[in-house]
PDB file of C-alpha atoms and ligand atoms in Angstrom:
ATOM      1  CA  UNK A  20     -14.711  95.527   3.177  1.00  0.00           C
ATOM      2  CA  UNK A  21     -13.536  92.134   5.372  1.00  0.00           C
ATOM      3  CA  UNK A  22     -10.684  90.932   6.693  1.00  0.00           C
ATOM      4  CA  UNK A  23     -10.649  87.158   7.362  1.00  0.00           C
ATOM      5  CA  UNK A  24      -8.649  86.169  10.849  1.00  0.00           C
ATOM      6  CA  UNK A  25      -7.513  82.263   9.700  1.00  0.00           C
ATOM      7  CA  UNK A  26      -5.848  80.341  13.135  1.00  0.00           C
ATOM      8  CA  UNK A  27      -4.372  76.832  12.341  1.00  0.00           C
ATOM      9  CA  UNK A  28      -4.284  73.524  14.527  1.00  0.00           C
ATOM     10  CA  UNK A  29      -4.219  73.736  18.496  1.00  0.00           C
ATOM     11  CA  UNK A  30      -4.510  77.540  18.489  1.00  0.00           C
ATOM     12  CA  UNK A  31      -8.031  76.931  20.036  1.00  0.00           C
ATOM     13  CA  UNK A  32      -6.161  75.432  23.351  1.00  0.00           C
ATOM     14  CA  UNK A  33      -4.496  78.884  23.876  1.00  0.00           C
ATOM     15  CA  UNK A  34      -4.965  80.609  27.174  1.00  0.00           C
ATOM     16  CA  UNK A  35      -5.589  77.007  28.799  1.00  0.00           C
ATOM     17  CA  UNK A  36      -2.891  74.947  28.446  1.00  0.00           C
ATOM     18  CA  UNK A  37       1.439  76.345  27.909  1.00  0.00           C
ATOM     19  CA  UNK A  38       0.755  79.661  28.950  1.00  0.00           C
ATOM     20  CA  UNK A  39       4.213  79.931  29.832  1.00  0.00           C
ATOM     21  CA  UNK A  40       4.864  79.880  25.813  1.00  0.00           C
ATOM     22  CA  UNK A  41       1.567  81.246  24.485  1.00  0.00           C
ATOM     23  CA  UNK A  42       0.027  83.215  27.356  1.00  0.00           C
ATOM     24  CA  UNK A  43      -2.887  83.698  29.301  1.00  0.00           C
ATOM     25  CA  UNK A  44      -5.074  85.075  26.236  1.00  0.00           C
ATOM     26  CA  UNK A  45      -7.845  82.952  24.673  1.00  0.00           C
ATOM     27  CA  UNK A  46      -8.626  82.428  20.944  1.00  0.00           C
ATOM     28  CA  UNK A  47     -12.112  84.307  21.511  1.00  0.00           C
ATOM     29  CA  UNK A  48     -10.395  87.251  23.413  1.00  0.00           C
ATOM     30  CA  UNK A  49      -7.896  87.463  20.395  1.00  0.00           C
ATOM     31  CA  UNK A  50     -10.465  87.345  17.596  1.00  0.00           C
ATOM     32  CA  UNK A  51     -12.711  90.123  19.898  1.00  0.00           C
ATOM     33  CA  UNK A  52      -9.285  92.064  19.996  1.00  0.00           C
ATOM     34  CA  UNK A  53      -8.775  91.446  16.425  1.00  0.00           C
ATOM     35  CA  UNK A  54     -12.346  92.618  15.443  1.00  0.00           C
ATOM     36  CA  UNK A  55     -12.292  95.560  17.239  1.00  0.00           C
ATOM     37  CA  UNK A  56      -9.401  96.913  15.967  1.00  0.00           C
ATOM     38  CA  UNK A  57     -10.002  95.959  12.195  1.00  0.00           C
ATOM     39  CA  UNK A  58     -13.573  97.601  12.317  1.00  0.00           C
ATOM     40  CA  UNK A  59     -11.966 101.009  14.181  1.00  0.00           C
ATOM     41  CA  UNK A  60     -10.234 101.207  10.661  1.00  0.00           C
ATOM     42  CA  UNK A  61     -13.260  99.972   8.414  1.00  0.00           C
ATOM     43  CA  UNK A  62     -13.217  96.759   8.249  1.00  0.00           C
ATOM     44  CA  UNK A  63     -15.286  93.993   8.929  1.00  0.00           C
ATOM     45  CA  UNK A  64     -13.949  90.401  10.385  1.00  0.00           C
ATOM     46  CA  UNK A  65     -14.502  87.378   9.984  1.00  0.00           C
ATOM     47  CA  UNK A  66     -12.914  84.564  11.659  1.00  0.00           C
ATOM     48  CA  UNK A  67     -12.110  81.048  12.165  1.00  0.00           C
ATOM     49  CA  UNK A  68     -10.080  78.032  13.842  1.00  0.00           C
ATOM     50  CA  UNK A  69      -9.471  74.698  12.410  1.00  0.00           C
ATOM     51  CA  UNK A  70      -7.174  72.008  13.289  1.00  0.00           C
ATOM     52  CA  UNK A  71      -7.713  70.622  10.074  1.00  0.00           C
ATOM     53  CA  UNK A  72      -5.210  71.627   6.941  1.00  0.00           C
ATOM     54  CA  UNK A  73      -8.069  71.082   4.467  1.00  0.00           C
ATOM     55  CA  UNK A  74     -10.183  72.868   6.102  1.00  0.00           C
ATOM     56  CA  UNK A  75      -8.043  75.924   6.038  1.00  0.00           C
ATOM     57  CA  UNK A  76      -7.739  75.799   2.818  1.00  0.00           C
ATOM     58  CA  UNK A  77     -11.411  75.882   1.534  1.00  0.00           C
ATOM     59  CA  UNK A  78     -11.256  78.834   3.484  1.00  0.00           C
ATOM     60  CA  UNK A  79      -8.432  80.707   1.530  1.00  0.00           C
ATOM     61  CA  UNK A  80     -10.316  79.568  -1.423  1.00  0.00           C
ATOM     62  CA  UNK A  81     -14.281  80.749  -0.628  1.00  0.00           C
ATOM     63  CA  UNK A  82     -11.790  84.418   0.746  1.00  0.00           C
ATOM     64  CA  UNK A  83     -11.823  85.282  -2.961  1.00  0.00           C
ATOM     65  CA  UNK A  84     -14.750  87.925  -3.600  1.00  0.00           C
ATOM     66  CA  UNK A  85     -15.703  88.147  -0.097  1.00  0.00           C
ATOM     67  CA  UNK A  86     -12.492  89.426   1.447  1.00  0.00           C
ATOM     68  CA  UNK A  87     -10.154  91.776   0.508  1.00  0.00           C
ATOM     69  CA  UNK A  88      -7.065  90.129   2.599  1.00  0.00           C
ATOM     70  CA  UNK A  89      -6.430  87.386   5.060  1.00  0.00           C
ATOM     71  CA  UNK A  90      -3.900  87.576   8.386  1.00  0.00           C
ATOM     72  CA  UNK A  91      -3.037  84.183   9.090  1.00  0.00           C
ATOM     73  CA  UNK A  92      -1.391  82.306  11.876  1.00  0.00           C
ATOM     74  CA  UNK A  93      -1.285  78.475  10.291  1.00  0.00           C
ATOM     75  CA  UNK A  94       0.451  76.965  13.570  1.00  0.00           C
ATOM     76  CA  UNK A  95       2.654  74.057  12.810  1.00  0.00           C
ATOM     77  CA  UNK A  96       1.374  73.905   9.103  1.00  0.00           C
ATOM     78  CA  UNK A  97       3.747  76.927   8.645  1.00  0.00           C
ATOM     79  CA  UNK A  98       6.439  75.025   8.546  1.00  0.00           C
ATOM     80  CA  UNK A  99       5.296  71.801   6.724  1.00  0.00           C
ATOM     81  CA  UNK A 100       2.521  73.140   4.502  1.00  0.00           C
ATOM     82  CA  UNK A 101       2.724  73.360   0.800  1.00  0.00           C
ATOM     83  CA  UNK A 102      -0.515  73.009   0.049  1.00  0.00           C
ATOM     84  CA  UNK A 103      -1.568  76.324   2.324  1.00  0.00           C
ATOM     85  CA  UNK A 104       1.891  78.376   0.565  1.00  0.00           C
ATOM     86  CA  UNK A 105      -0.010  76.839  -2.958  1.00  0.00           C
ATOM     87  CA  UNK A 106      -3.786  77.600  -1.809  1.00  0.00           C
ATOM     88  CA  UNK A 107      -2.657  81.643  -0.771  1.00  0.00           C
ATOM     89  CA  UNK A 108      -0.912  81.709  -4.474  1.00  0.00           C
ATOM     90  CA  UNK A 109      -3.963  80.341  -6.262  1.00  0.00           C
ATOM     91  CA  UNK A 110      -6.381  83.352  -4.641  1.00  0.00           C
ATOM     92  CA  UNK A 111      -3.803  86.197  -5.099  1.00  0.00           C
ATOM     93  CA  UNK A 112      -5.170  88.016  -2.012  1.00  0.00           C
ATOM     94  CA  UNK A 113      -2.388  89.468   0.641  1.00  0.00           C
ATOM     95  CA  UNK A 114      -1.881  87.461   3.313  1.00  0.00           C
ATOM     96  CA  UNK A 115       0.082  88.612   6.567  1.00  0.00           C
ATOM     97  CA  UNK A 116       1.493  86.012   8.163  1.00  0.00           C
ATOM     98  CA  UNK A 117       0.873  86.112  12.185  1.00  0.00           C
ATOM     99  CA  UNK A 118       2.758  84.403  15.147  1.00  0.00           C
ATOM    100  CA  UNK A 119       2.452  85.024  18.663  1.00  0.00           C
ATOM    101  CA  UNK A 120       6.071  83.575  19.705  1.00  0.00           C
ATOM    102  CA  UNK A 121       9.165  84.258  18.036  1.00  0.00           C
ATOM    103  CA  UNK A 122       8.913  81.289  15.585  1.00  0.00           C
ATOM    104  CA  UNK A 123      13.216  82.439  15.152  1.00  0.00           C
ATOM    105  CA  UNK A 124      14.215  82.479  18.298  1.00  0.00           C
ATOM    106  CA  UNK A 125      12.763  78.894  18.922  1.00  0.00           C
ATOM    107  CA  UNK A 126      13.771  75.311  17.577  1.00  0.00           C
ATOM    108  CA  UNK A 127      15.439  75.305  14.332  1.00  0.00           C
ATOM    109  CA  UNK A 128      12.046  73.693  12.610  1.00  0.00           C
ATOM    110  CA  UNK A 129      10.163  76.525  13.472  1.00  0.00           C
ATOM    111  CA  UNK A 130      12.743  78.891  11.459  1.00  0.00           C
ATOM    112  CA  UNK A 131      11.351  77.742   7.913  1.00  0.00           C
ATOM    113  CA  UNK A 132       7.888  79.255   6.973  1.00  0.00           C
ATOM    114  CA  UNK A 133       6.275  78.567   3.673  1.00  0.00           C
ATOM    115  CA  UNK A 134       3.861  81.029   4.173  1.00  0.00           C
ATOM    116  CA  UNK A 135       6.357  83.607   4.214  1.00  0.00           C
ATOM    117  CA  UNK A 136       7.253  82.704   0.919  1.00  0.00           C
ATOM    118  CA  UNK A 137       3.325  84.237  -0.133  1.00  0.00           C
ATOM    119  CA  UNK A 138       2.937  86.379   1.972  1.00  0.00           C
ATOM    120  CA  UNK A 139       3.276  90.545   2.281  1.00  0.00           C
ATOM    121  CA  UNK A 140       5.692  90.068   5.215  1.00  0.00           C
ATOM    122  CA  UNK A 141       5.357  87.973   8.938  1.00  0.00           C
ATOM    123  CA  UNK A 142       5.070  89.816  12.583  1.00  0.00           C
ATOM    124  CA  UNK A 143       6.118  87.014  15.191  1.00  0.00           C
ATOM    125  CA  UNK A 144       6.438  87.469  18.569  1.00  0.00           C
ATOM    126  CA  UNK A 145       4.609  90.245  20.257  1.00  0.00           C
ATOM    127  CA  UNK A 146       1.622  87.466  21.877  1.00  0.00           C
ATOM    128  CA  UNK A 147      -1.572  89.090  20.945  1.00  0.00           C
ATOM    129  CA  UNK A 148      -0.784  92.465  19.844  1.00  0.00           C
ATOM    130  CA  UNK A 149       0.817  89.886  16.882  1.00  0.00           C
ATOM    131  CA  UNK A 150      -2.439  90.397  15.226  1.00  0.00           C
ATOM    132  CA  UNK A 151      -3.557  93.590  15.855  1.00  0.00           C
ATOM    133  CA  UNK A 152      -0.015  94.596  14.415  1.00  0.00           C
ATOM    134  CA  UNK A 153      -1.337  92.502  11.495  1.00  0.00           C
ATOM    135  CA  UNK A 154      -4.582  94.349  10.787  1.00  0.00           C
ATOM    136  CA  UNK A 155      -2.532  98.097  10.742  1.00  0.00           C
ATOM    137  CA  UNK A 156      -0.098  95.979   8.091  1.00  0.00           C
ATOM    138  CA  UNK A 157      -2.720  94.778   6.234  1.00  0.00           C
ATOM    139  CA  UNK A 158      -4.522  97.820   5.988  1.00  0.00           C
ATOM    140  CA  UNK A 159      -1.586 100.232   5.518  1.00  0.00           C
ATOM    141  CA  UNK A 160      -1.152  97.532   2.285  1.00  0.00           C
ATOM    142  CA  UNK A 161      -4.446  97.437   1.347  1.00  0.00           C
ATOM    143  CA  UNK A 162      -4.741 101.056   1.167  1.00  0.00           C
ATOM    144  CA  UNK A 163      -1.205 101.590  -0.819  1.00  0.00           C
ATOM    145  CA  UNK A 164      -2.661  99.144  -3.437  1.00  0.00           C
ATOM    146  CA  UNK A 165      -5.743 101.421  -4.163  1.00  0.00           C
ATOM    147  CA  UNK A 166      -3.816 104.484  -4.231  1.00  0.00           C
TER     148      UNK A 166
HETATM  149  O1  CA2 B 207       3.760  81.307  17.796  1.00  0.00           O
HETATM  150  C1  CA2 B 207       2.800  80.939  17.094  1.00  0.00           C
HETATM  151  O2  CA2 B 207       1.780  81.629  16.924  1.00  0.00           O
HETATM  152  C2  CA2 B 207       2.832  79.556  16.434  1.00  0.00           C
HETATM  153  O3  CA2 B 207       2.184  79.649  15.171  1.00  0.00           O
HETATM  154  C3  CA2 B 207       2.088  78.620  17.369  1.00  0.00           C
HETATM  155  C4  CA2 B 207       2.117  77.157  16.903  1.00  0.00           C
HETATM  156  C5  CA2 B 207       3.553  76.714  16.624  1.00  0.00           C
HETATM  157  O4  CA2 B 207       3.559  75.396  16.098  1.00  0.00           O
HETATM  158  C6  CA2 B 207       4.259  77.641  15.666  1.00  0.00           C
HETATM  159  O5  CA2 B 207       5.593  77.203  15.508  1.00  0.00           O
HETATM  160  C7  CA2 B 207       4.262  79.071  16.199  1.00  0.00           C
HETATM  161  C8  CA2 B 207       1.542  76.235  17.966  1.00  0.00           C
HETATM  162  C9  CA2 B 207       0.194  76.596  18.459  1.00  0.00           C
HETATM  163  C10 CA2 B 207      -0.127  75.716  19.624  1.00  0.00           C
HETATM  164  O6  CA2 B 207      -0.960  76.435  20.482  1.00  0.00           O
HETATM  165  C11 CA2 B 207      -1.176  75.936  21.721  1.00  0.00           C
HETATM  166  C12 CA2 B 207      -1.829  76.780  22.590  1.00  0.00           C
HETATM  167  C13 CA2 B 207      -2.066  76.346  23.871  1.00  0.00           C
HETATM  168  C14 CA2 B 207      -1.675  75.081  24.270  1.00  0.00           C
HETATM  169  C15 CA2 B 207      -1.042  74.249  23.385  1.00  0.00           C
HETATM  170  C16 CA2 B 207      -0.792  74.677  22.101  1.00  0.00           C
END
């Protein structure tokens, strides 16, 4: 049983550069976080950065029959991407959408998500604790659906 932990473009800057907006946390410290917490409830987790849209998406795809959901936090392709909203709908896995500002408390671009549109439901704005919120989500929705 795996999990797959998706980040989008720049997320592997965090914890060097804007700390003031993203903090002091690192990609690698998140994903060890993240891991930890997904195999204390069974799960296994695999995960990776790109800062490439494409990218991303071969990686929804190749989730089918390997992974049983994904928690994603696509960055800046949240708000532009149709092609991610389209790849999630193609591989009919659940998808939690992650964030670790408050994407609607920010500039009015930020407010639109396509992912949201696909997904089970979004937690933004809790910095890293975002995702680990995001495993207990996916989890709690995993298990509903085999009950
Ligand atoms: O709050 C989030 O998690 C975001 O997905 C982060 C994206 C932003 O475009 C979304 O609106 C909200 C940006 C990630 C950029 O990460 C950086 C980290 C360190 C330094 C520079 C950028």
């Amino acid at each position: 049983m795996t999990i797959l932990l998706l980040n989008g473009p720049n997320l592997n800057l965090l914890g060097t550069r804007q700390t003031s907006v993203y903090g002091a946390t690192t990609l690698s410290e998140i994903e060890t976080l993240t891991r930890s917490h997904a195999e204390a409830a069974g799960y296994k987790l695999d995960a990776l950065q790109s800062n490439h849209e494409g990218v991303l998406i071969d990686a929804i795809h190749s989730a089918k029959g390997k992974s049983q959901g994904i928690i994603l936090n696509a960055g800046a392709y949240t708000h532009t991407s149709i092609a991610l909203m389209d790849a999630i709908s193609s591989v009919e896995l659940p998808v939690i959408e992650v964030h670790l500002s408050n994407i609607h408390a920010r500039e009015p671009f930020r407010h639109q998500s396509y992912i949201a549109r696909v997904a089970v439901g979004q937690i933004a704005g809790f910095g890293p604790d975002s995702y680990i919120l995001a495993v207990d989500a996916l989890v709690a929705h995993l298990s509903e659906a085999a009950s």
